[in-house]
Coordinates of C-alpha atoms in Angstrom, one line a residue:
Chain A
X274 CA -8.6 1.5 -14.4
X275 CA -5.0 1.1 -15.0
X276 CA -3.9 -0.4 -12.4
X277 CA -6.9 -3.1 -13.3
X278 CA -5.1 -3.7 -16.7
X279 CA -1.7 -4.0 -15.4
X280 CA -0.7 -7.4 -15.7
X281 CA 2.4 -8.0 -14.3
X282 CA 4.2 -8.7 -17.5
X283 CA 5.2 -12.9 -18.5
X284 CA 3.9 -12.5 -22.0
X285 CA 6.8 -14.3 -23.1
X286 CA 7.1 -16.8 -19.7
X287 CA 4.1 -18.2 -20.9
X288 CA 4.9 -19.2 -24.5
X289 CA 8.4 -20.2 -23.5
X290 CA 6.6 -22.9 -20.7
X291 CA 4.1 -23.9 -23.5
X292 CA 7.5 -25.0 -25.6
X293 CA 9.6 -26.5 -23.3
X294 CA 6.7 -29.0 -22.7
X295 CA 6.1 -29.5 -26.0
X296 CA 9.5 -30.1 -26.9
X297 CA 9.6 -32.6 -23.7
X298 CA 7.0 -34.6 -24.2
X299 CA 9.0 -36.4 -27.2
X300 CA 12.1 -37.0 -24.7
X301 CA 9.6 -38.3 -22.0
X302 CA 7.8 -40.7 -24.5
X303 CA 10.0 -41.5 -27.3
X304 CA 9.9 -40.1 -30.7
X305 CA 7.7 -42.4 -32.6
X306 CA 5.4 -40.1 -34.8
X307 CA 2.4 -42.3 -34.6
X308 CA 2.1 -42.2 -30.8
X309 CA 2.8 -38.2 -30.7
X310 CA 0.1 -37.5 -33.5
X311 CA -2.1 -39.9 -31.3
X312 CA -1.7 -37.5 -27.8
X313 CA -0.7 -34.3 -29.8
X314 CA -3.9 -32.4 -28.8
X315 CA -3.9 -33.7 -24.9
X316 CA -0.2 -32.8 -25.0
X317 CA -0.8 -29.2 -26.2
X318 CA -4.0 -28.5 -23.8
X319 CA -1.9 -29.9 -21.0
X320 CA 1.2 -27.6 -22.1
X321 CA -1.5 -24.4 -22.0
X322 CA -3.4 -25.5 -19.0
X323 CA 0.4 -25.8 -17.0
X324 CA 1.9 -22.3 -18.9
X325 CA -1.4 -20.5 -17.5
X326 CA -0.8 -21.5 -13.8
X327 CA 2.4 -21.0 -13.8
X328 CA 1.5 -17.1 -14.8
X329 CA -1.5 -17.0 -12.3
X330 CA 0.2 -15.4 -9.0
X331 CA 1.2 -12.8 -11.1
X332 CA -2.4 -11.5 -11.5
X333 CA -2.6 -10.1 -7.8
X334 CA 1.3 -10.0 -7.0
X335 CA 2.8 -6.7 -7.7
X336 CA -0.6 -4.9 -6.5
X337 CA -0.9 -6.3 -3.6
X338 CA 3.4 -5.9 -2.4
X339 CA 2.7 -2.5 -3.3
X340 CA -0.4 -1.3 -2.1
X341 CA -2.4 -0.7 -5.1
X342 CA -4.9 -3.6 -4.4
X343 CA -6.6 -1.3 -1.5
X344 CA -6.9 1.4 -4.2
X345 CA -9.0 -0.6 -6.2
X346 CA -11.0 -1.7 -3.2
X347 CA -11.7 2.0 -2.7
X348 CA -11.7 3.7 -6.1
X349 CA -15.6 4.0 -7.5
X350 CA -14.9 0.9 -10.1
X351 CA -16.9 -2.1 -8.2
X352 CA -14.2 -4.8 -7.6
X353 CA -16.1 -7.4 -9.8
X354 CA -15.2 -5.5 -12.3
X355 CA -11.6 -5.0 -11.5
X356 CA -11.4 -8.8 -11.5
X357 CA -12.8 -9.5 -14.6
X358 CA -10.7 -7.0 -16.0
X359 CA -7.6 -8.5 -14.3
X360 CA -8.9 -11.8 -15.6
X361 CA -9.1 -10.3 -19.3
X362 CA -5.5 -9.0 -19.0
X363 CA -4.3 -12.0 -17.8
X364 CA -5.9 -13.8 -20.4
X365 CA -4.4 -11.1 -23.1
X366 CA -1.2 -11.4 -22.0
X367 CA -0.9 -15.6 -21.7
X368 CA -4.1 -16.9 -22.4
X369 CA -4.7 -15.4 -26.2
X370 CA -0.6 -16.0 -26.9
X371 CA -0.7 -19.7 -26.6
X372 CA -3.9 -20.3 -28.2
X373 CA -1.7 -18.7 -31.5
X374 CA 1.5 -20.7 -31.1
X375 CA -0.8 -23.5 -30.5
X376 CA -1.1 -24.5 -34.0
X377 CA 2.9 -23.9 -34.6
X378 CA 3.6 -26.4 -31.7
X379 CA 1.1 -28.8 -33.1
X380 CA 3.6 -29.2 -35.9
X381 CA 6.6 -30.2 -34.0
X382 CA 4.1 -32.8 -32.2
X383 CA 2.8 -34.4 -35.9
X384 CA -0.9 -33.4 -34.5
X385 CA -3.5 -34.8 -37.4
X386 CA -4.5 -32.2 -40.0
X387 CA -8.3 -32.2 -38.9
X388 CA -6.6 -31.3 -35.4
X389 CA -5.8 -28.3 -36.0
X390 CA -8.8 -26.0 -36.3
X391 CA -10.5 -28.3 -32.8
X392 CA -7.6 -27.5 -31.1
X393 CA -7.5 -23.9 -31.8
X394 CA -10.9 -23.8 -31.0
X395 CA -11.0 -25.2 -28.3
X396 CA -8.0 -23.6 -26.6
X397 CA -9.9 -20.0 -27.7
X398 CA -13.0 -21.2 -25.6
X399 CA -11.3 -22.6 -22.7
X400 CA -8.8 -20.5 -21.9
X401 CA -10.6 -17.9 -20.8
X402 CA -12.1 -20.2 -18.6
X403 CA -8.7 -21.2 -17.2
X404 CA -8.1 -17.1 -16.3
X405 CA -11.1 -16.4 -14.8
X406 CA -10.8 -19.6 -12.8
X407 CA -7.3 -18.9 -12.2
X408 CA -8.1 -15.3 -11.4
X409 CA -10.3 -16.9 -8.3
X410 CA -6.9 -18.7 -7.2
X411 CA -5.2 -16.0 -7.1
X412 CA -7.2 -14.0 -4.7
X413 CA -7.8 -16.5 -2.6
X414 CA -3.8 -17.1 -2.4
X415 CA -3.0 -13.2 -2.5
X416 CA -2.0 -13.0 1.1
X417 CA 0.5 -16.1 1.9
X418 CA 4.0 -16.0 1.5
X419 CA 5.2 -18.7 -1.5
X420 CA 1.6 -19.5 -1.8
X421 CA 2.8 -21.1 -5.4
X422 CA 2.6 -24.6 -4.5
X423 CA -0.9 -23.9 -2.8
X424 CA -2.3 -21.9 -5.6
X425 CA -1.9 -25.1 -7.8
X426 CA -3.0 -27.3 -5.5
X427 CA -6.5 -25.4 -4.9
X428 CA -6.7 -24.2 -9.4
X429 CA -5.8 -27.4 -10.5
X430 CA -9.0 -29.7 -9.5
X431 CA -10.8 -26.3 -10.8
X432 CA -9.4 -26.8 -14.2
X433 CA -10.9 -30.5 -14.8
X434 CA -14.2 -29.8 -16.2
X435 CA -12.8 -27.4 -18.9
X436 CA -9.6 -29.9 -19.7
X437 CA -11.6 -32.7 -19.8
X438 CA -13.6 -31.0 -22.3
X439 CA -11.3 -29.0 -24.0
X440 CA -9.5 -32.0 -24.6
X441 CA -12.3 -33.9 -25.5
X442 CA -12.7 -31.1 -28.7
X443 CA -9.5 -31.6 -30.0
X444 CA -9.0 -35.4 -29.6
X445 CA -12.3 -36.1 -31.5
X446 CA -11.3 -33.0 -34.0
X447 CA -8.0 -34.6 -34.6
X448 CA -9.1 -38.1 -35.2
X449 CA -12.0 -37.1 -37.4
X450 CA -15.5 -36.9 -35.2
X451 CA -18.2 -35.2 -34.2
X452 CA -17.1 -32.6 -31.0
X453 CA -20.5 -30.6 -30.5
X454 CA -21.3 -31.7 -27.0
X455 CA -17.8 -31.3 -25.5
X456 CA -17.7 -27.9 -27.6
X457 CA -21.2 -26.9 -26.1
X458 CA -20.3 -27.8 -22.3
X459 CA -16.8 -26.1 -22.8
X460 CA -18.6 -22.9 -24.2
X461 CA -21.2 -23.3 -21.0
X462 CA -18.5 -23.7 -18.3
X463 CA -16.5 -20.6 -20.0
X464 CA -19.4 -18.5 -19.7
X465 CA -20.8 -19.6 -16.6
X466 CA -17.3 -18.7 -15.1
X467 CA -17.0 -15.5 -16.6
X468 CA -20.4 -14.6 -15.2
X469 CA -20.2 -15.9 -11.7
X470 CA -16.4 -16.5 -10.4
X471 CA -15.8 -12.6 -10.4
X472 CA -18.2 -12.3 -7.8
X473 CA -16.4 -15.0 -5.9
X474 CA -13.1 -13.8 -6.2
X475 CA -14.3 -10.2 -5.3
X476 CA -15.7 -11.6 -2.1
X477 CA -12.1 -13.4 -1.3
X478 CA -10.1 -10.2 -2.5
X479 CA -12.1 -7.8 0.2
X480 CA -11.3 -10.9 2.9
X481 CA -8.0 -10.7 2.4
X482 CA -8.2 -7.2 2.1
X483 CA -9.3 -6.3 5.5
Chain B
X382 CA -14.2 -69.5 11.5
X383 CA -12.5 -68.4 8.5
X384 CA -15.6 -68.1 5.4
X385 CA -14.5 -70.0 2.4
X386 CA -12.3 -66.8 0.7
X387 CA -11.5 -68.6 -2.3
X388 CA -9.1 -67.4 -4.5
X389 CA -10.4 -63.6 -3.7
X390 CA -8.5 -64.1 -0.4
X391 CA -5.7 -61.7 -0.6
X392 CA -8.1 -58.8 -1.9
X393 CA -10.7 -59.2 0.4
X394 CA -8.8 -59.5 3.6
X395 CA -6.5 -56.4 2.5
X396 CA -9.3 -54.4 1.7
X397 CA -10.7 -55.0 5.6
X398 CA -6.8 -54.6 6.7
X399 CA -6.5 -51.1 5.1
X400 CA -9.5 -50.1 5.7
X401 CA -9.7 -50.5 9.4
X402 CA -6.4 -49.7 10.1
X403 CA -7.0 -46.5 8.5
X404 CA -10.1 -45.6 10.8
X405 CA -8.1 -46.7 14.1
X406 CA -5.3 -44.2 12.8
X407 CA -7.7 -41.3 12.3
X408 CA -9.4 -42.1 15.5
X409 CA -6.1 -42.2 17.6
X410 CA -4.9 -39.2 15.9
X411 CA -8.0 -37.7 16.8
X412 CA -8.2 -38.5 20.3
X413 CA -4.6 -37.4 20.4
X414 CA -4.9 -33.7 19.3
X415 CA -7.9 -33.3 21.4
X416 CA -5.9 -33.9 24.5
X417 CA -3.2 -32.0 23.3
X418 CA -5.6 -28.7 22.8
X419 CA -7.0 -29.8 26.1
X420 CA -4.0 -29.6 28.3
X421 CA -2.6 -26.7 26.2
X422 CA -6.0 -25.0 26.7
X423 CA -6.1 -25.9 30.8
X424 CA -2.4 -24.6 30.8
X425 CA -3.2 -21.2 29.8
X426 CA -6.4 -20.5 31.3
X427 CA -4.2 -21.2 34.7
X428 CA -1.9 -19.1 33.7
X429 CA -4.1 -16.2 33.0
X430 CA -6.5 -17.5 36.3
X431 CA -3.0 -16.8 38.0
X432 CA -2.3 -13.4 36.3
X433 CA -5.9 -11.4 36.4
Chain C
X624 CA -12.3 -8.9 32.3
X625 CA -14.0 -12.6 32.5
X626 CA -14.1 -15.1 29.9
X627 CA -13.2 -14.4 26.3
X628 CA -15.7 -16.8 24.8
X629 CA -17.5 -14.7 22.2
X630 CA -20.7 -16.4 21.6
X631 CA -22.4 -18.5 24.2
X632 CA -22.2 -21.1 21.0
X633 CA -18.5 -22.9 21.6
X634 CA -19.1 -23.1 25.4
X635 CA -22.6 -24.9 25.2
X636 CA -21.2 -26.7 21.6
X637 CA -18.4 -28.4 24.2
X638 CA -20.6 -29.0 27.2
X639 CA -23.7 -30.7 25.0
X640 CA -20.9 -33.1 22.8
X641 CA -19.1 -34.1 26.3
X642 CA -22.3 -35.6 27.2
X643 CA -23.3 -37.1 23.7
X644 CA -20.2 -38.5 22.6
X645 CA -19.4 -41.5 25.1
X646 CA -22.9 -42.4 23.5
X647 CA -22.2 -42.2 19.9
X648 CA -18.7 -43.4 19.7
X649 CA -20.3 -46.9 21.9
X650 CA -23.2 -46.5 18.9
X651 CA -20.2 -46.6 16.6
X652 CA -18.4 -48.9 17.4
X653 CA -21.4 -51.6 18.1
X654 CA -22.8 -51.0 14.4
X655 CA -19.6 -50.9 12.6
X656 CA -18.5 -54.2 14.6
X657 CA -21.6 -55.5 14.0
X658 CA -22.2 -54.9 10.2
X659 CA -18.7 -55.8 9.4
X660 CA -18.9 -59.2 11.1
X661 CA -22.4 -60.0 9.7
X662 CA -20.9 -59.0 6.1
X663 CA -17.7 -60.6 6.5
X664 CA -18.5 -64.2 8.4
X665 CA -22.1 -64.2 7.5
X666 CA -22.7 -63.7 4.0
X667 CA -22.7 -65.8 1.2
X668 CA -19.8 -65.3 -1.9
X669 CA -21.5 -63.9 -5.0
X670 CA -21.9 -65.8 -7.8
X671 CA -20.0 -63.5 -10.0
X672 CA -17.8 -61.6 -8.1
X673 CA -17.0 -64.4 -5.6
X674 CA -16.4 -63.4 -1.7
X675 CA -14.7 -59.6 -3.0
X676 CA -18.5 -59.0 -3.0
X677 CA -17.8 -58.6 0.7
X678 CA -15.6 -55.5 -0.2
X679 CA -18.5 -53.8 -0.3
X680 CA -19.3 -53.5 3.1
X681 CA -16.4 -51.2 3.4
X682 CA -16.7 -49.7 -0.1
X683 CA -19.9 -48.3 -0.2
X684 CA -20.0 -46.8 3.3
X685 CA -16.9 -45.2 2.6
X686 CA -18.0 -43.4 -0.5
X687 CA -21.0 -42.3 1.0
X688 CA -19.6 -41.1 3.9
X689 CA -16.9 -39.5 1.8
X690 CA -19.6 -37.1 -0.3
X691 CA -21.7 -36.5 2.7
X692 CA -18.9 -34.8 4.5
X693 CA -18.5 -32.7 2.1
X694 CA -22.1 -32.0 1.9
X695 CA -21.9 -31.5 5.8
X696 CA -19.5 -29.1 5.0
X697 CA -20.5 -27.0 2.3
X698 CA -23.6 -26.4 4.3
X699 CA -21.4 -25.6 7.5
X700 CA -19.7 -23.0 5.6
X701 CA -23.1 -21.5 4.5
X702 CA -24.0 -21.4 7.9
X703 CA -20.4 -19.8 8.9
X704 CA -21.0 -17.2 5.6
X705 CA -24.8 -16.2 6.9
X706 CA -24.6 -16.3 10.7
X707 CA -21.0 -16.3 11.4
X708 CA -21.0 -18.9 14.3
X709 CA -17.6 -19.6 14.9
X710 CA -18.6 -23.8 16.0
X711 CA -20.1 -23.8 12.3
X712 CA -16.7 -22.6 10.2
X713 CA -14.7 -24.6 12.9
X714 CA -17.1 -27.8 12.3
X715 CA -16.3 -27.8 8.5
X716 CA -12.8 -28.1 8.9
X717 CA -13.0 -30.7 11.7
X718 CA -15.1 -32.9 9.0
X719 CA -12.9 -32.6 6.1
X720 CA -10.2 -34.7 7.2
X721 CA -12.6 -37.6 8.0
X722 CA -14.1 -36.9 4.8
X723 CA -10.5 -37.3 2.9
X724 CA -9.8 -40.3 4.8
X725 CA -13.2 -41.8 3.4
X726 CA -12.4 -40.9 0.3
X727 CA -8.9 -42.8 0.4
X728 CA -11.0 -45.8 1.7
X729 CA -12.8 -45.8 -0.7
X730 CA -10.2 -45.3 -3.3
X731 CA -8.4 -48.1 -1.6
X732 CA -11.2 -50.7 -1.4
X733 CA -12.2 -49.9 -4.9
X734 CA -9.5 -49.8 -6.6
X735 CA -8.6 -53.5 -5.0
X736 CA -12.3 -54.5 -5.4
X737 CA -11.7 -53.8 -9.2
X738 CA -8.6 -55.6 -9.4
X739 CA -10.0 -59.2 -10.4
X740 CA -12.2 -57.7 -12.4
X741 CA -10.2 -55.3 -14.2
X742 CA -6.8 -57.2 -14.1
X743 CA -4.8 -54.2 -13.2
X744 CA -4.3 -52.2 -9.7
X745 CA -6.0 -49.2 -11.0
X746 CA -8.8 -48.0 -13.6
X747 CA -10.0 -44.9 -14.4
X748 CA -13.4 -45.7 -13.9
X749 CA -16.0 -42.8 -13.6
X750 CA -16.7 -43.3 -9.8
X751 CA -13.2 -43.4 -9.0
X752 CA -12.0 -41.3 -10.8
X753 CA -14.7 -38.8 -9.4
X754 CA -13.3 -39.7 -6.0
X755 CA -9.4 -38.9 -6.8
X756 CA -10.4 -35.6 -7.8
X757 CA -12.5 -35.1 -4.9
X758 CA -9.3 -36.2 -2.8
X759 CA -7.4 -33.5 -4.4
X760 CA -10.8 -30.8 -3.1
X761 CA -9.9 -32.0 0.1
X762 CA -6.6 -31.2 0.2
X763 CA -6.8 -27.8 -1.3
X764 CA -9.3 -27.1 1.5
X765 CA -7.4 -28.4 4.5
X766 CA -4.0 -26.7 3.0
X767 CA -5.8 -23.5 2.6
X768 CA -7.1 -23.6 6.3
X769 CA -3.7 -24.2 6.9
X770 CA -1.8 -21.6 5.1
X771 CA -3.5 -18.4 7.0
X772 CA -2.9 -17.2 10.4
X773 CA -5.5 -15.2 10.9
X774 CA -8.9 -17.7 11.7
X775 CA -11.7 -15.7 10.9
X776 CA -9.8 -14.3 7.5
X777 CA -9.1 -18.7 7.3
X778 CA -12.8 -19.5 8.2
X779 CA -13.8 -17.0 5.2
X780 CA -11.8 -18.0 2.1
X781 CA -11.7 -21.7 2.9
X782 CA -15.6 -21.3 3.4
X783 CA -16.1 -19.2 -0.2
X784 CA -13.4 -22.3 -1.3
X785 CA -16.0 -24.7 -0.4
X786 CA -18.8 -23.4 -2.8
X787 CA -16.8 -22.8 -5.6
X788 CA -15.2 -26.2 -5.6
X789 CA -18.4 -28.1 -4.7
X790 CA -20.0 -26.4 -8.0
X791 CA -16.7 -27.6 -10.1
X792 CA -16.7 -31.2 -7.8
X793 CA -20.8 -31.2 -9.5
X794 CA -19.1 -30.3 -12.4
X795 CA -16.2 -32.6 -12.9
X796 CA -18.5 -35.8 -11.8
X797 CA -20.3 -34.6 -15.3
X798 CA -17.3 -34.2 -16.9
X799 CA -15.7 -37.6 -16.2
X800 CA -18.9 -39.7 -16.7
X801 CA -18.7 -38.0 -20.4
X802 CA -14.9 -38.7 -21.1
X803 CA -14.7 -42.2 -20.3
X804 CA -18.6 -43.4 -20.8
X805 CA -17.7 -45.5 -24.0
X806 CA -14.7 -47.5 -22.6
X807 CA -15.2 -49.5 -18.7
X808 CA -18.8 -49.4 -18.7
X809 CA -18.6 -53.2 -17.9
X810 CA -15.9 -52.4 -15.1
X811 CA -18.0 -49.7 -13.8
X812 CA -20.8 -52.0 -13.6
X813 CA -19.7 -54.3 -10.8
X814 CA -19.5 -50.8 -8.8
X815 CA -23.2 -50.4 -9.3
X816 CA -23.5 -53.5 -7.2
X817 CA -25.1 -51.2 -4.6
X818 CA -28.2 -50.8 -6.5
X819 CA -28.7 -54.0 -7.0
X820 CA -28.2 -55.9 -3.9
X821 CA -29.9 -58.9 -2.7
X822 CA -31.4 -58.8 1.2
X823 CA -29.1 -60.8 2.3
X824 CA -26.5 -58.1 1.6
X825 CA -28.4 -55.7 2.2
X826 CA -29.2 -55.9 5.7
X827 CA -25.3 -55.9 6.9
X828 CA -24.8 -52.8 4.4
X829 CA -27.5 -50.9 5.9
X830 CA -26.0 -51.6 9.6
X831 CA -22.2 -50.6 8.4
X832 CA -23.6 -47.5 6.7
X833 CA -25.0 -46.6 10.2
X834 CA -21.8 -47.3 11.7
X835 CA -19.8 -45.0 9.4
X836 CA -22.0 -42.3 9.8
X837 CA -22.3 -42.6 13.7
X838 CA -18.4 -42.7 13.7
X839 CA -18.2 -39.8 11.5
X840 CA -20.4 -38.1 13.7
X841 CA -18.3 -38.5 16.7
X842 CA -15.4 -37.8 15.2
X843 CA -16.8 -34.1 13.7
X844 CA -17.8 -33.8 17.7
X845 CA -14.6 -34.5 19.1
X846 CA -12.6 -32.8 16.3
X847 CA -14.6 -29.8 16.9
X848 CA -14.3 -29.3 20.2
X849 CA -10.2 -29.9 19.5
X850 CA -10.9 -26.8 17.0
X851 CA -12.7 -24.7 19.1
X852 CA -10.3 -25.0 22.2
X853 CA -7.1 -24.4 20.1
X854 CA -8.8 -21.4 18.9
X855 CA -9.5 -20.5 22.3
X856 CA -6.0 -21.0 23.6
X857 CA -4.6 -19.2 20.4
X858 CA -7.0 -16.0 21.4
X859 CA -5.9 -16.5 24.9
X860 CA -2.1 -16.5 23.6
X861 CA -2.3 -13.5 22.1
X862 CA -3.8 -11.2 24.6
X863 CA -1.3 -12.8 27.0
X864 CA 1.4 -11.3 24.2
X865 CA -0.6 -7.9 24.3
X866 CA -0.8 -7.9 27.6
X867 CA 2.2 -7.8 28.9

């Protein structure tokens, strides 16, 4: 069970990602504080979307260089469950931490006051999504030398139903509106991850395993 | 022969240009790789024919 | 010790396709010739969208042909995941490049198609939009075959890939329609055209629609057998390196 809950450190990796986008973004598109509070929530769900896969092949890495990912394939714990958990730690460790300096970055991008709580929000329901899902990369990329590049390249078309959504929360939160429907499908996808993926990624894990 | 293109011209013949050229290229590649993995394939079954 | 060939599946897969595919490809290349000179020379311009209407002869085919490989896929590797015939798993990954060339023809051809319409190069209209990110499943999948050595281990996660990302392809689609369904919905409707098509375009659309889907099926036959044989010589390689 502890080797399931070690996470391969990059709590702060994370966070320090997450602000070297945000404090980017002004250089890339000028300063004008009209056109940041306008893409201030896209800005900071794209800055937490990029900080979690950059943390991703850390979820398998160290367990698999040094053996410990055949334990868990043997010890009685059933290996959905060691994902999930390895999802859960992962989203601890990186997930959790951005969705708190979330709001502290939304400042420096003059996101709309309505913004804040939507973003938050939303951030809280998706990135768990963007763990699990990412969890399911990670496996599947376990085995391959620099497998980096890849592991974007196959999480990244993954993570389009819960940023488009996500988003879609805390664009209409910051500019005023209604966001129940994107808020319901985000909660759905979430969960529906959370439920099925482990099962997926348990699959790949005792492939690569053999 | 030419239909009347209008003022669509450039679209609609780039379209067919792109298009087709792309499904010639996929087809040649194709035809390609499967000779390659033919005579790669003929070379070493000789080779182990030859061997026992 | 005889032939290495596993299952009697690869050998009879080659010997059955060398006799059907001088048919199919001459199938082919008579309906695609056909259906694109009917559309092209023999169709009148319409009356809104002028003679790009004749995009569509390319367009339409194209997408269809680009989800319908990955359909032909996702059920390949459900085959592969059930009854582990090696022609199945190699079958998927001899489809998806056809498939991600569709998909850039269609890309292409709509994304000009649009262009009078729209007034710029590129929109990001539900359908294509639906079709980038199906691109970018396509690639995932052919890099991951790609990245691994080992086939069946290859065969395995790409096929587990395919599921997953057809349930978040299913997903996305949903996703984008709701993000962008207040903006282009008068773009997106010249795409529609498809529905509603007059005979006289409809005819010539039916026969390119054959054609694509004739050539795709010769080229999944011929890019199999290309599969299967490298596999073949890559099994053969090794024992040679075992051997001696």
């Amino acid at each position: 069970m502890r080797l399931a809950v070690r996470a391969g450190g990059g709590f702060g990796l994370g966070l320090a990602f997450f602000l070297i986008v945000v404090v980017l973004v002004p250089f890339g598109v000028g300063p004008q504080s009209a056109l940041l509070a306008k893409i201030a929530s896209g800005i900071l769900w794209l800055g937490s979307l990029l900080a979690c896969l950059l943390s991703l092949d850390r979820i398998f890495a160290l367990d698999w260089e040094d053996g410990s990912l055949d334990l868990l394939a043997t010890a009685p714990v059933p290996m959905e469950a060691a994902v999930s958990v390895k999802a859960l730690a992962h989203w601890l460790t990186t997930g959790l931490p951005l969705v708190v300096a979330a709001p502290v970055f939304g400042l420096l991008l003059n996101l709309p006051g309505p913004g804040y709580g939507p973003v938050v929000l939303s951030l809280l329901l998706g990135t768990p999504a963007l763990s699990v899902i990412g969890t399911f990369g990670a496996a599947l990329t376990v085995g391959i030398k620099r497998g980096g590049l890849l592991l974007s390249l196959l999480v990244l078309p993954l993570y389009v139903p819960t940023l488009i959504f996500g988003a879609e929360v805390a664009r209409r939160g910051a500019e005023g509106m209604g966001y129940a429907t994107p808020l319901l499908m985000l909660a759905g996808i979430t969960c529906g991850a959370i439920a099925l993926l482990p099962f997926a990624s348990a699959a790949v894990l005792r492939v690569n395993l053999r | 022969m030419m239909p009347e293109l209008g003022k669509y011209e450039i679209e609609v013949l780039s379209s067919y240009a792109v298009s087709i050229g792309l499904l010639v290229a996929l087809v040649v590649i194709s035809v390609l790789r499967s000779r390659k993995a033919r005579a790669a394939l003929d070379a070493v079954e000789e080779r182990s024919k030859r061997n026992g | 010790m005889g032939s290495i060939w596993e299952y009697a599946n690869p050998k009879k897969f080659i010997s059955t396709t060398d006799k059907l595919l001088p048919w199919v490809s001459v199938l082919a290349v008579a309906a695609l010739v056909t259906g694109l000179i009917w559309g092209f020379f023999f169709t009148p311009e319409d009356y809104k969208q002028g003679s790009t209407v004749k995009i569509i002869y390319l367009h339409v085919p194209a997408a269809l042909m680009a989800i319908n490989a990955w359909m032909m896929m996702l059920v390949a590797s459900l085959i592969w995941i059930v009854r582990r015939h090696h022609v199945s798993a190699l079958a998927a990954r001899a489809a998806a490049p056809i498939g991600a060339m569709m998909t850039v023809i269609a890309l292409v051809t709509g994304a000009i198609w649009g262009q009078p319409m729209w007034g710029t190069w590129w929109e990001w209209d539900p359908r294509l939009t639906s079709f980038l990110i199906l691109f970018l499943f396509y690639l995932g999948y052919m890099a991951l075959w790609s990245a691994i050595e080992n086939d069946d281990t290859a065969a395995d996660l790409t096929a587990i890939l395919c599921l997953v990302g057809s349930v978040f392809a299913l997903l996305s689609r949903y996703a984008v329609n709701f993000w962008n369904q207040g903006l282009h919905q008068g773009a997106s409707l010249s795409m529609d055209k498809a529905e509603h098509v007059d005979d006289v375009f409809y005819y010539p659309l039916l026969v390119s629609i054959a054609g694509f889907v004739l050539l795709f099926v010769a080229l999944v036959f011929l890019r199999t057998q290309t599969e299967i044989r490298a596999r073949r010589t890559r099994a053969l390689l090794a024992r040679e390196r075992l051997g001696q």
